[in-house]
XYZ file of C-alpha atoms in Angstrom:
713
model
C -20.729 -46.977 -64.490
C -20.918 -50.771 -64.359
C -24.154 -52.732 -64.052
C -23.057 -54.105 -60.666
C -22.518 -50.549 -59.378
C -26.002 -49.487 -60.568
C -27.541 -52.563 -58.870
C -25.777 -51.712 -55.622
C -27.013 -48.092 -55.723
C -30.549 -49.252 -56.580
C -30.586 -51.665 -53.622
C -29.435 -48.898 -51.248
C -32.138 -46.545 -52.527
C -34.827 -49.224 -52.074
C -33.663 -49.949 -48.537
C -33.664 -46.243 -47.676
C -37.150 -45.791 -49.118
C -38.409 -48.844 -47.233
C -36.900 -47.545 -43.990
C -38.572 -44.137 -44.444
C -41.883 -45.853 -45.205
C -41.631 -48.022 -42.098
C -40.819 -45.015 -39.928
C -43.856 -43.163 -41.285
C -46.073 -46.217 -40.776
C -44.786 -46.671 -37.239
C -45.437 -43.018 -36.478
C -49.018 -43.153 -37.725
C -49.886 -46.685 -36.581
C -51.918 -47.126 -33.436
C -50.313 -48.887 -30.493
C -51.233 -52.579 -30.163
C -54.313 -53.167 -28.052
C -54.171 -55.969 -25.517
C -56.573 -57.494 -23.006
C -58.955 -54.893 -21.596
C -58.044 -54.339 -17.952
C -61.089 -52.708 -16.394
C -59.324 -52.332 -13.062
C -56.780 -50.037 -14.710
C -59.060 -47.920 -16.902
C -60.162 -45.527 -14.145
C -56.510 -44.624 -13.500
C -55.881 -43.225 -16.988
C -54.954 -39.537 -16.918
C -54.461 -39.555 -13.147
C -51.196 -39.160 -11.230
C -48.990 -42.240 -11.098
C -50.010 -44.678 -8.396
C -47.681 -45.089 -5.397
C -44.547 -47.128 -5.977
C -44.827 -50.783 -5.010
C -42.216 -53.529 -4.863
C -42.896 -54.767 -8.400
C -42.666 -51.274 -9.895
C -39.332 -50.804 -8.102
C -38.041 -54.040 -9.587
C -39.202 -53.025 -13.047
C -37.328 -49.717 -12.736
C -34.238 -51.525 -11.440
C -34.219 -53.849 -14.418
C -34.527 -50.926 -16.817
C -31.401 -49.487 -15.211
C -29.633 -52.809 -15.765
C -30.634 -52.719 -19.446
C -28.676 -49.479 -19.831
C -25.821 -49.961 -17.366
C -24.932 -53.543 -16.539
C -25.666 -54.829 -20.057
C -22.776 -52.668 -21.297
C -20.429 -55.173 -19.674
C -21.303 -57.517 -22.544
C -21.615 -54.817 -25.194
C -23.760 -51.758 -26.012
C -26.892 -51.056 -23.989
C -30.159 -52.729 -24.850
C -33.525 -51.020 -25.241
C -35.781 -54.046 -24.787
C -35.574 -57.287 -22.815
C -37.517 -60.539 -23.297
C -38.054 -62.782 -20.266
C -39.721 -66.234 -20.487
C -41.166 -67.989 -17.435
C -39.011 -71.086 -18.083
C -35.743 -72.170 -16.463
C -32.403 -73.269 -17.972
C -33.916 -76.637 -18.920
C -36.988 -75.004 -20.488
C -39.407 -76.402 -17.891
C -42.736 -74.615 -17.567
C -43.042 -75.437 -13.870
C -39.890 -74.116 -12.198
C -38.269 -74.035 -8.772
C -38.784 -71.014 -6.513
C -35.210 -69.945 -7.241
C -35.981 -69.785 -10.969
C -39.312 -67.927 -10.803
C -37.812 -64.834 -12.401
C -41.010 -63.618 -14.058
C -42.875 -63.940 -10.765
C -40.185 -61.939 -8.960
C -40.259 -59.176 -11.573
C -44.009 -58.857 -12.110
C -45.937 -60.688 -9.379
C -47.522 -63.117 -11.863
C -47.623 -66.614 -10.309
C -48.757 -68.637 -13.341
C -46.608 -70.245 -16.006
C -46.359 -70.565 -19.816
C -45.737 -66.841 -20.194
C -43.257 -64.489 -21.853
C -42.693 -60.857 -20.844
C -41.125 -57.982 -22.762
C -39.862 -54.793 -21.129
C -38.729 -51.488 -22.638
C -37.905 -48.145 -21.055
C -41.469 -47.024 -21.668
C -43.604 -50.142 -21.287
C -44.035 -53.717 -20.080
C -46.169 -56.478 -21.577
C -46.821 -60.148 -20.982
C -48.043 -62.908 -23.320
C -49.841 -65.877 -21.830
C -52.460 -68.516 -22.464
C -56.146 -67.658 -22.182
C -56.607 -69.732 -19.019
C -54.185 -67.470 -17.096
C -55.565 -64.089 -18.226
C -57.987 -63.607 -15.345
C -55.307 -64.583 -12.849
C -52.727 -62.247 -14.413
C -55.218 -59.366 -14.465
C -55.616 -59.702 -10.716
C -51.919 -60.140 -9.930
C -50.206 -57.613 -12.231
C -50.219 -53.886 -11.507
C -51.268 -51.418 -14.172
C -47.754 -50.975 -15.563
C -48.321 -54.212 -17.465
C -50.255 -54.845 -20.653
C -51.653 -58.349 -21.193
C -51.729 -60.140 -24.549
C -52.890 -63.608 -25.542
C -50.160 -65.945 -26.805
C -52.583 -67.039 -29.543
C -53.598 -63.461 -30.398
C -52.720 -61.146 -33.268
C -50.091 -59.063 -31.448
C -46.693 -60.756 -31.339
C -43.723 -59.794 -29.187
C -42.034 -58.355 -32.288
C -45.148 -56.266 -33.111
C -45.239 -54.814 -29.619
C -41.511 -54.072 -29.442
C -41.565 -52.371 -32.832
C -44.376 -50.103 -31.584
C -42.244 -49.178 -28.562
C -38.838 -48.686 -30.190
C -37.202 -47.023 -33.156
C -35.361 -48.988 -35.800
C -31.935 -50.583 -35.244
C -32.395 -50.916 -31.491
C -31.066 -53.959 -29.659
C -33.333 -56.437 -27.834
C -31.727 -58.672 -25.215
C -32.667 -62.119 -23.889
C -31.021 -64.850 -21.836
C -30.184 -67.659 -24.327
C -30.314 -70.262 -21.549
C -34.057 -69.689 -21.108
C -35.088 -69.792 -24.774
C -35.347 -72.893 -27.021
C -33.121 -72.682 -30.096
C -36.022 -72.921 -32.551
C -37.915 -70.140 -30.724
C -34.805 -67.950 -30.641
C -34.447 -68.295 -34.407
C -38.109 -67.377 -34.864
C -37.789 -64.281 -32.661
C -34.607 -63.283 -34.467
C -36.342 -63.395 -37.868
C -39.457 -61.564 -36.672
C -37.446 -58.793 -35.011
C -35.173 -58.453 -38.045
C -38.284 -57.876 -40.156
C -39.018 -54.932 -37.839
C -35.407 -53.677 -38.117
C -34.630 -54.717 -34.534
C -31.742 -56.920 -33.441
C -31.930 -59.779 -30.916
C -28.720 -60.254 -28.924
C -27.615 -62.714 -26.243
C -27.325 -61.416 -22.670
C -25.649 -64.249 -20.768
C -25.969 -62.526 -17.378
C -29.672 -62.668 -16.599
C -30.882 -59.161 -15.709
C -33.443 -60.385 -13.182
C -30.745 -62.364 -11.353
C -28.721 -59.141 -11.120
C -31.462 -57.251 -9.301
C -32.609 -60.321 -7.310
C -29.055 -60.767 -6.009
C -28.927 -61.690 -2.295
C -32.725 -61.960 -2.023
C -32.757 -64.881 -4.445
C -33.641 -68.135 -2.646
C -30.865 -70.670 -2.202
C -31.129 -74.209 -3.547
C -32.811 -76.253 -0.769
C -30.242 -78.368 1.084
C -32.635 -81.284 1.648
C -33.171 -81.901 -2.088
C -31.018 -85.030 -2.307
C -31.209 -87.381 -5.269
C -33.172 -90.594 -4.801
C -32.472 -93.899 -6.519
C -35.435 -95.371 -8.367
C -35.576 -98.994 -7.266
C -35.166 -101.727 -9.875
C -38.630 -103.048 -8.923
C -40.118 -99.850 -10.349
C -37.598 -99.014 -13.085
C -37.525 -102.577 -14.443
C -34.150 -102.050 -16.111
C -30.575 -101.185 -15.055
C -29.331 -97.724 -15.974
C -26.209 -99.283 -17.525
C -28.400 -101.131 -20.034
C -30.194 -97.897 -20.903
C -26.896 -96.085 -21.516
C -25.650 -98.916 -23.732
C -28.871 -98.788 -25.766
C -28.479 -95.015 -26.124
C -24.902 -95.461 -27.319
C -26.066 -97.995 -29.888
C -28.621 -95.509 -31.227
C -26.044 -92.706 -31.288
C -23.671 -94.920 -33.260
C -26.478 -95.603 -35.734
C -26.702 -91.816 -36.225
C -22.890 -91.569 -36.550
C -22.739 -89.333 -33.469
C -19.788 -89.306 -31.077
C -21.759 -87.835 -28.169
C -25.053 -86.370 -27.039
C -25.810 -83.452 -24.724
C -28.844 -84.320 -22.571
C -30.683 -81.223 -21.361
C -34.158 -82.581 -20.497
C -34.495 -83.310 -16.775
C -37.039 -86.087 -17.334
C -34.676 -87.809 -19.786
C -31.798 -87.665 -17.292
C -34.042 -89.043 -14.523
C -35.124 -91.917 -16.781
C -31.639 -92.680 -18.092
C -29.926 -92.899 -14.688
C -32.902 -94.352 -12.734
C -32.905 -91.386 -10.362
C -35.619 -89.054 -9.107
C -35.628 -85.740 -7.260
C -37.725 -82.840 -5.991
C -36.083 -79.874 -7.706
C -39.154 -78.613 -9.604
C -42.891 -78.828 -8.850
C -45.047 -81.705 -10.147
C -42.213 -83.631 -11.860
C -39.751 -85.798 -9.847
C -36.480 -84.674 -11.432
C -33.024 -83.379 -10.550
C -31.735 -80.125 -11.993
C -28.742 -81.341 -13.979
C -27.127 -81.891 -17.381
C -25.562 -85.020 -18.825
C -23.180 -85.793 -21.670
C -23.058 -89.336 -23.039
C -20.279 -90.344 -25.416
C -19.129 -93.770 -26.540
C -16.476 -93.792 -23.786
C -17.617 -91.319 -21.122
C -20.656 -90.526 -18.979
C -20.669 -87.047 -17.421
C -23.313 -85.959 -14.906
C -23.408 -82.233 -14.053
C -25.203 -81.561 -10.780
C -24.891 -79.715 -7.478
C -22.555 -81.878 -5.374
C -24.645 -81.146 -2.295
C -27.353 -83.442 -3.684
C -25.031 -86.448 -3.973
C -25.215 -89.085 -1.250
C -23.230 -92.280 -0.763
C -26.158 -94.219 -2.157
C -26.000 -92.234 -5.422
C -22.232 -92.733 -5.638
C -22.729 -96.488 -5.357
C -25.697 -96.490 -7.721
C -23.875 -94.561 -10.468
C -20.535 -96.333 -9.852
C -18.572 -93.111 -9.505
C -15.471 -94.862 -8.069
C -14.412 -96.684 -11.251
C -13.049 -95.560 -14.616
C -14.505 -97.771 -17.341
C -17.148 -96.992 -19.976
C -20.056 -97.668 -17.586
C -18.950 -95.426 -14.734
C -20.401 -91.959 -14.194
C -18.149 -88.981 -13.582
C -19.979 -86.391 -11.475
C -19.082 -82.735 -12.062
C -20.372 -79.389 -10.836
C -23.523 -78.132 -12.542
C -21.954 -75.152 -14.334
C -18.879 -77.031 -15.506
C -20.798 -78.261 -18.543
C -20.038 -75.027 -20.390
C -16.253 -75.376 -20.132
C -16.482 -79.112 -20.882
C -18.462 -78.475 -24.076
C -15.759 -76.042 -25.252
C -13.116 -78.679 -24.486
C -14.689 -81.802 -25.931
C -15.965 -80.248 -29.158
C -12.297 -80.170 -30.129
C -12.419 -83.985 -30.113
C -15.929 -84.876 -31.239
C -16.811 -84.761 -34.921
C -20.610 -85.091 -34.621
C -22.616 -84.099 -31.533
C -26.337 -84.731 -31.133
C -28.110 -81.616 -29.830
C -31.793 -82.358 -29.014
C -34.390 -81.019 -31.448
C -38.027 -80.232 -30.524
C -40.458 -83.160 -30.271
C -44.116 -82.467 -29.436
C -44.008 -81.280 -25.794
C -40.188 -81.269 -25.580
C -38.765 -77.918 -26.775
C -35.300 -79.303 -27.514
C -32.054 -77.640 -26.460
C -31.715 -74.005 -25.458
C -30.079 -71.415 -27.674
C -27.147 -71.344 -25.214
C -26.469 -75.088 -25.612
C -26.939 -74.980 -29.346
C -24.607 -72.023 -29.893
C -21.942 -73.513 -27.592
C -21.341 -76.293 -30.126
C -19.717 -75.359 -33.468
C -22.363 -75.428 -36.190
C -20.318 -77.758 -38.396
C -20.492 -80.633 -35.869
C -24.069 -80.144 -34.632
C -26.537 -82.927 -35.399
C -29.960 -81.502 -34.535
C -32.046 -84.607 -33.974
C -34.882 -85.754 -31.709
C -33.447 -87.323 -28.583
C -33.362 -91.157 -28.847
C -34.177 -91.289 -25.125
C -37.713 -90.093 -25.918
C -38.520 -93.308 -27.790
C -36.700 -95.551 -25.302
C -38.693 -94.062 -22.424
C -42.080 -94.032 -24.161
C -42.208 -97.825 -24.516
C -42.598 -99.004 -20.927
C -41.118 -102.350 -19.873
C -43.190 -104.991 -18.086
C -42.409 -103.686 -14.564
C -43.285 -100.130 -15.578
C -46.527 -101.329 -17.174
C -47.545 -103.161 -14.023
C -46.540 -100.134 -11.950
C -48.724 -97.807 -14.019
C -51.718 -100.094 -13.519
C -51.097 -100.219 -9.761
C -50.687 -96.437 -9.538
C -54.081 -95.938 -11.154
C -55.735 -98.388 -8.768
C -54.378 -96.353 -5.835
C -55.495 -93.155 -7.559
C -58.994 -94.467 -8.306
C -59.453 -95.485 -4.682
C -58.284 -92.045 -3.502
C -60.786 -90.226 -5.741
C -63.608 -92.490 -4.555
C -62.653 -91.682 -0.957
C -62.508 -87.953 -1.658
C -65.811 -87.772 -3.558
C -67.761 -89.988 -1.157
C -66.572 -87.798 1.711
C -67.440 -84.632 -0.217
C -70.948 -85.813 -1.123
C -71.664 -86.861 2.467
C -70.690 -83.411 3.781
C -71.919 -81.290 0.870
C -75.245 -80.189 2.335
C -73.769 -79.517 5.779
C -70.947 -77.141 4.807
C -70.239 -74.268 2.459
C -67.895 -75.260 -0.350
C -65.712 -73.297 -2.738
C -63.414 -74.407 -5.547
C -60.314 -73.890 -3.402
C -61.798 -75.773 -0.439
C -62.671 -78.748 -2.652
C -59.162 -78.638 -4.140
C -57.681 -78.866 -0.635
C -59.890 -81.847 0.268
C -59.182 -83.730 -2.967
C -55.417 -83.206 -2.731
C -55.455 -84.312 0.908
C -56.964 -87.690 -0.027
C -54.713 -88.135 -3.055
C -51.474 -87.468 -1.179
C -52.468 -89.760 1.702
C -52.176 -92.848 -0.510
C -49.315 -95.338 -0.197
C -46.287 -94.395 -2.330
C -47.750 -90.985 -3.263
C -44.771 -88.630 -3.654
C -46.537 -85.456 -4.834
C -48.942 -84.020 -7.387
C -48.248 -84.457 -11.107
C -50.138 -81.304 -12.180
C -51.990 -78.300 -10.835
C -55.310 -79.640 -9.587
C -58.267 -78.193 -11.494
C -61.540 -77.564 -9.673
C -63.896 -75.707 -12.009
C -67.544 -75.073 -11.181
C -70.350 -73.601 -13.283
C -69.189 -70.960 -15.739
C -65.578 -71.736 -14.775
C -66.058 -75.309 -15.986
C -66.904 -73.828 -19.390
C -63.291 -72.577 -19.638
C -61.179 -75.420 -21.090
C -57.932 -74.346 -19.378
C -59.227 -72.794 -16.169
C -57.149 -73.236 -13.018
C -58.661 -71.950 -9.781
C -56.808 -69.654 -7.396
C -57.647 -67.322 -4.529
C -58.508 -64.490 -6.922
C -61.018 -66.482 -8.985
C -62.444 -68.741 -6.252
C -66.251 -69.092 -6.250
C -68.846 -70.955 -4.198
C -69.885 -74.425 -5.382
C -73.568 -75.360 -5.196
C -75.786 -78.137 -6.567
C -77.052 -76.105 -9.536
C -74.327 -76.749 -12.107
C -71.485 -79.058 -13.121
C -68.170 -79.501 -11.311
C -65.063 -80.516 -13.299
C -62.184 -82.076 -11.354
C -58.815 -82.802 -12.957
C -56.032 -84.236 -10.842
C -52.858 -86.250 -11.011
C -50.349 -87.802 -8.607
C -46.764 -89.010 -8.783
C -46.625 -92.492 -7.266
C -43.460 -94.568 -7.048
C -45.179 -96.968 -9.451
C -46.312 -94.421 -12.027
C -47.931 -91.109 -12.930
C -51.684 -90.450 -13.072
C -53.831 -87.854 -14.848
C -57.634 -88.020 -14.668
C -60.651 -85.760 -15.250
C -64.230 -86.324 -14.159
C -67.400 -84.217 -14.159
C -69.868 -84.363 -11.255
C -73.137 -82.766 -10.169
C -74.565 -82.651 -6.647
C -78.093 -81.739 -7.716
C -80.222 -82.725 -10.691
C -78.900 -82.084 -14.225
C -80.806 -80.504 -17.076
C -81.489 -82.422 -20.272
C -78.840 -80.374 -22.098
C -76.247 -81.238 -19.439
C -77.015 -84.943 -19.805
C -76.830 -84.729 -23.573
C -73.457 -82.958 -23.457
C -72.027 -85.393 -20.892
C -73.211 -88.475 -22.785
C -71.725 -87.220 -26.062
C -68.343 -86.790 -24.328
C -68.620 -90.172 -22.590
C -69.438 -92.005 -25.833
C -66.187 -90.836 -27.437
C -64.141 -91.960 -24.434
C -65.855 -95.370 -24.457
C -65.135 -95.863 -28.162
C -61.423 -95.057 -28.048
C -60.967 -97.191 -24.928
C -62.381 -100.168 -26.853
C -60.582 -99.502 -30.141
C -58.643 -102.092 -32.182
C -56.583 -100.728 -35.094
C -53.554 -101.466 -37.335
C -50.197 -100.320 -35.943
C -49.556 -98.019 -38.910
C -52.450 -95.703 -38.015
C -51.130 -92.342 -36.841
C -52.324 -90.896 -33.517
C -53.925 -87.910 -35.260
C -56.057 -90.341 -37.247
C -57.728 -91.565 -34.054
C -58.816 -88.127 -32.887
C -62.118 -88.307 -34.750
C -63.059 -91.469 -32.822
C -63.234 -89.379 -29.645
C -64.649 -86.203 -31.160
C -67.332 -87.757 -33.416
C -70.232 -87.560 -30.938
C -69.171 -84.074 -29.811
C -69.011 -82.949 -33.444
C -72.500 -84.398 -33.897
C -73.636 -81.816 -31.341
C -72.116 -79.119 -33.603
C -69.349 -78.201 -31.169
C -65.693 -78.998 -30.523
C -63.085 -78.609 -27.780
C -59.801 -76.696 -28.249
C -57.296 -78.931 -26.447
C -55.553 -81.981 -27.888
C -57.364 -85.261 -27.288
C -54.298 -86.987 -25.885
C -50.604 -86.929 -25.025
C -48.048 -89.407 -23.728
C -47.535 -89.840 -19.992
C -44.502 -91.004 -18.008
C -43.966 -93.703 -15.398
C -43.169 -91.661 -12.275
C -42.110 -88.925 -14.672
C -43.681 -86.128 -16.664
C -47.468 -85.921 -16.975
C -46.932 -84.840 -20.597
C -44.412 -86.970 -22.440
C -43.536 -87.187 -26.153
C -43.728 -88.554 -28.796
C -47.509 -89.186 -28.738
C -49.972 -86.387 -29.369
C -53.535 -87.131 -30.458
C -54.819 -84.036 -32.268
C -56.277 -83.717 -35.741
C -54.342 -81.435 -38.053
C -50.980 -82.457 -36.614
C -48.714 -84.019 -39.213
C -46.841 -86.364 -36.877
C -44.798 -89.295 -38.191
C -44.879 -91.182 -34.881
C -47.000 -94.276 -34.222
C -48.352 -96.130 -31.218
C -46.367 -99.087 -29.924
C -47.139 -101.797 -27.410
C -46.228 -100.472 -23.948
C -47.040 -96.824 -24.657
C -49.314 -94.991 -22.211
C -51.214 -91.846 -23.126
C -54.128 -89.736 -21.960
C -57.438 -89.614 -23.800
C -59.553 -86.540 -23.212
C -62.835 -85.176 -24.481
C -64.833 -82.116 -23.550
C -67.922 -80.007 -24.146
C -67.922 -76.319 -23.240
C -71.051 -74.161 -23.219
C -69.825 -70.613 -22.866
C -70.681 -68.801 -19.605
C -72.787 -71.756 -18.455
C -71.119 -75.133 -17.863
C -68.517 -77.541 -19.166
C -67.893 -81.277 -19.292
C -64.485 -82.941 -19.291
C -63.518 -86.624 -19.062
C -59.950 -87.887 -19.256
C -58.525 -91.395 -18.887
C -55.030 -92.831 -19.262
C -54.915 -95.672 -21.795
C -52.371 -98.444 -22.282
C -51.418 -99.679 -25.762
C -51.635 -103.483 -26.122
C -50.579 -105.863 -28.888
C -53.537 -108.117 -29.703
C -51.316 -110.823 -31.194
C -53.352 -110.660 -34.399
C -52.170 -109.356 -37.762
C -53.712 -107.933 -40.894
C -53.495 -109.667 -44.270
C -50.292 -107.684 -44.859
C -48.767 -109.027 -41.587
C -49.268 -105.714 -39.782
C -49.978 -105.997 -36.055
C -53.351 -105.049 -34.624
C -53.062 -102.865 -31.507
C -55.712 -102.165 -28.891
C -56.264 -99.780 -25.992
C -57.282 -100.501 -22.442
C -58.097 -97.920 -19.790
C -55.874 -98.011 -16.707
C -57.781 -95.111 -15.135
C -60.457 -96.633 -12.903
C -62.697 -93.842 -11.650
C -66.527 -94.026 -11.880
C -68.442 -91.827 -14.295
C -71.423 -89.807 -13.057
C -74.553 -91.951 -13.714
C -76.908 -88.996 -13.094
C -75.443 -87.315 -16.178
C -75.800 -90.297 -18.549
C -78.677 -90.257 -21.023
C -79.129 -93.947 -21.801
C -81.187 -93.271 -24.917
C -78.128 -91.671 -26.574
C -75.953 -94.762 -26.071
C -76.107 -97.804 -28.336
C -76.267 -101.290 -26.844
C -72.554 -101.707 -27.695
C -71.675 -98.497 -25.865
C -73.665 -99.621 -22.831
C -71.831 -102.927 -22.932
C -68.512 -101.053 -22.944
C -69.680 -98.994 -19.961
C -70.788 -102.088 -18.050
C -67.436 -103.794 -18.668
C -65.616 -100.678 -17.427
C -67.805 -100.484 -14.316
C -67.247 -104.179 -13.594
C -63.487 -103.587 -13.770
C -63.802 -100.705 -11.294
C -65.827 -102.862 -8.898
C -63.199 -105.597 -9.093
C -59.992 -103.571 -8.664
C -61.075 -100.388 -6.880
C -63.542 -102.330 -4.762
C -60.750 -104.648 -3.667
C -58.448 -101.712 -2.854
C -61.134 -99.881 -0.850
C -61.856 -103.031 1.154
C -58.129 -103.394 1.823
C -58.080 -99.778 3.057
C -61.169 -100.466 5.192
C -63.128 -97.538 3.742
C -66.596 -99.020 3.300
C -68.256 -95.598 2.870
C -66.169 -95.045 -0.273
C -66.800 -98.658 -1.314
C -70.587 -98.256 -1.235
C -70.313 -94.872 -3.008
C -68.312 -96.575 -5.768
C -70.774 -99.476 -6.013
C -73.662 -97.031 -6.381
C -71.883 -95.123 -9.166
C -71.026 -98.295 -11.115
C -74.369 -100.116 -11.094
C -75.050 -102.313 -14.105
C -77.236 -100.600 -16.713
C -79.691 -102.398 -18.980
C -78.134 -102.636 -22.441
C -81.422 -102.677 -24.398
C -84.384 -100.325 -24.076
C -87.930 -101.639 -23.952
C -90.213 -100.485 -26.772
C -91.953 -98.033 -24.429
C -88.631 -96.541 -23.284
C -87.344 -96.278 -26.850
C -90.468 -94.507 -28.101
C -90.421 -92.173 -25.112
C -86.728 -91.360 -25.755
C -87.516 -90.625 -29.391
C -90.166 -88.103 -28.303
C -93.306 -90.278 -28.571
C -96.104 -90.085 -25.985
C -98.988 -92.378 -24.991
C -101.162 -91.230 -27.901
C -98.581 -92.011 -30.556
C -97.730 -95.236 -28.766
C -101.345 -96.533 -29.055
C -101.527 -95.630 -32.731
C -98.240 -97.387 -33.349
C -99.918 -100.642 -32.286
C -103.113 -100.214 -34.375
C -101.672 -101.616 -37.651
C -100.329 -104.659 -35.787
C -103.673 -105.222 -34.047
C -105.596 -104.955 -37.316
C -103.255 -107.423 -38.994
C -103.700 -109.875 -36.132
C -107.526 -109.704 -36.414
C -107.394 -110.257 -40.184
C -105.124 -113.288 -39.761
C -107.400 -114.802 -37.125
C -110.472 -114.390 -39.407
C -108.576 -115.882 -42.335
C -107.446 -118.895 -40.273
C -110.989 -119.460 -39.024
C -112.313 -119.361 -42.602
C -109.685 -121.886 -43.807
C -110.396 -124.131 -40.847
C -114.148 -124.177 -41.593
C -113.570 -124.918 -45.294
C -111.191 -127.738 -44.407
C -113.763 -129.448 -42.226
C -116.419 -129.082 -44.894
């Protein structure tokens, strides 16, 4: 027998032995343990609870796994369902809330897996409490950052060589590849199910696309640049990459490129669509019902040259890709970039592998560097936003002792003031109102299930953001309606100091964003604590509240750098478990100082465009240096100038006086008495501190008197 034959037999024996070992391990291994659901524990060993609508849907989908899936091949024994839509957005339209329809879970950033015998969901820690209240006891809950992966759970539910299905339109290509490898390691196979199983059971109950969602043109006064110029710049960058065309899947990139906005998904003003840009053609795939005469004129759909847009039906992109890949030799398919997940597995697999160029979308870098009109718009948006928050908080403080307040009631009041501002088109994020022990949760989002009463005994964290025609805002502040403890003041001041330092920073342009993280965290680290979220991320101009390529987080090996015209958020926090939390977030603008290093490298600087007062009751002046107090005074003076002017224009003097009280000038130097008191000294130690000086003065006086007498003699 040849050596090759022996090797082949040996490999088969090893595989068989490994398979037997895995089967034995699976049989003896304990099932993965997820989040402890106390509400469900008393039901163990009892008859099944009555059928509800979500259980019926779960059973219907299991039928589809065995029956309807056979239309595309053999039946499947597991199904993975993300909460995203076809463009991989985390916040999705009502029509695309498939996970909500199946399970009842109303949050986002989740992935579910279903088998014939079980159902599980993976989500971020901030949504666990909400999911526990919304999901029935058929569902197990796991943390996305935990030790039990989707592959681990599925392998505990299924035997080897079973097929797991997923909709490739809802999964990023890089994530699909990861799942495929992990499942293969468990001897399970991931296959594409192009007909979404939830859509099959949703059927006629599925909401229609709203008819009033027409596309809006973003005026040149706000965009600052013609869409034709943006397309030409994109083509130039594609030519530099030797690409014939690019498939644009990100809704925020399409909105930026064509100077259009829409209302198709919550919190981000975009239109559900695809685009293909080649050197000779511009294709825009969208529901024709959203096209108005104004859009036709704006996109020049009636001509046939290189700068005219051809509008096609939304789903026609799939047939067009199959057609045009016969012509193109190199096609750019977007790769992941920080918050952007890149193209879906469906888009990626529709293009032959030999012509795919997986590369970060050039539009990301074009959009990140705002032009002069966008820069001015962002500043104006934050002035409107600062005035709105001053109005909301002054009104809340005036009524606080006369009414009973909860997190949800405060959220309603704050959002009411924010959306009443000129040019406010909607919220840019889910408003966070977190009081007391909830404020100690870094990612907490209030809802009706977790709502609690707000009193004057602890800290209140408010995070909000609005989409204005001029720009997008994102701000966090921490307030207290009573008197803070010393520990609260110490925590708040440590967080504030980091925000003051990064807002006043000057640095060489080659410094990476991750290198600046320690500037913000230094004072928090000094308190022997840290916060889990990234310090900062890019932000759009009437676009996404989280925008690549900037991410400020230590440990991230990013090759991107700040550039003049970038805008990003800067956040710091302090979280004392089960007690209270502090969070402060500003949006900063990147400026070119006009100065250079000895190696001709430009110095950049930051300036805060967020203009919302800090809470003076929570500031411990003894913890701030004179430079830090000077930074705070400059910031407060800027608020008085711009927000004060806006509040006067609005005629809201109650909010004006509230703002003036919160931004009073603070003395930049402590007296000796104040310094010694801050350092822990009392009256006794203070008197003794002066004794050596007094004794020295007496000795000098005696010596001078003696010299004087000798001189006269």
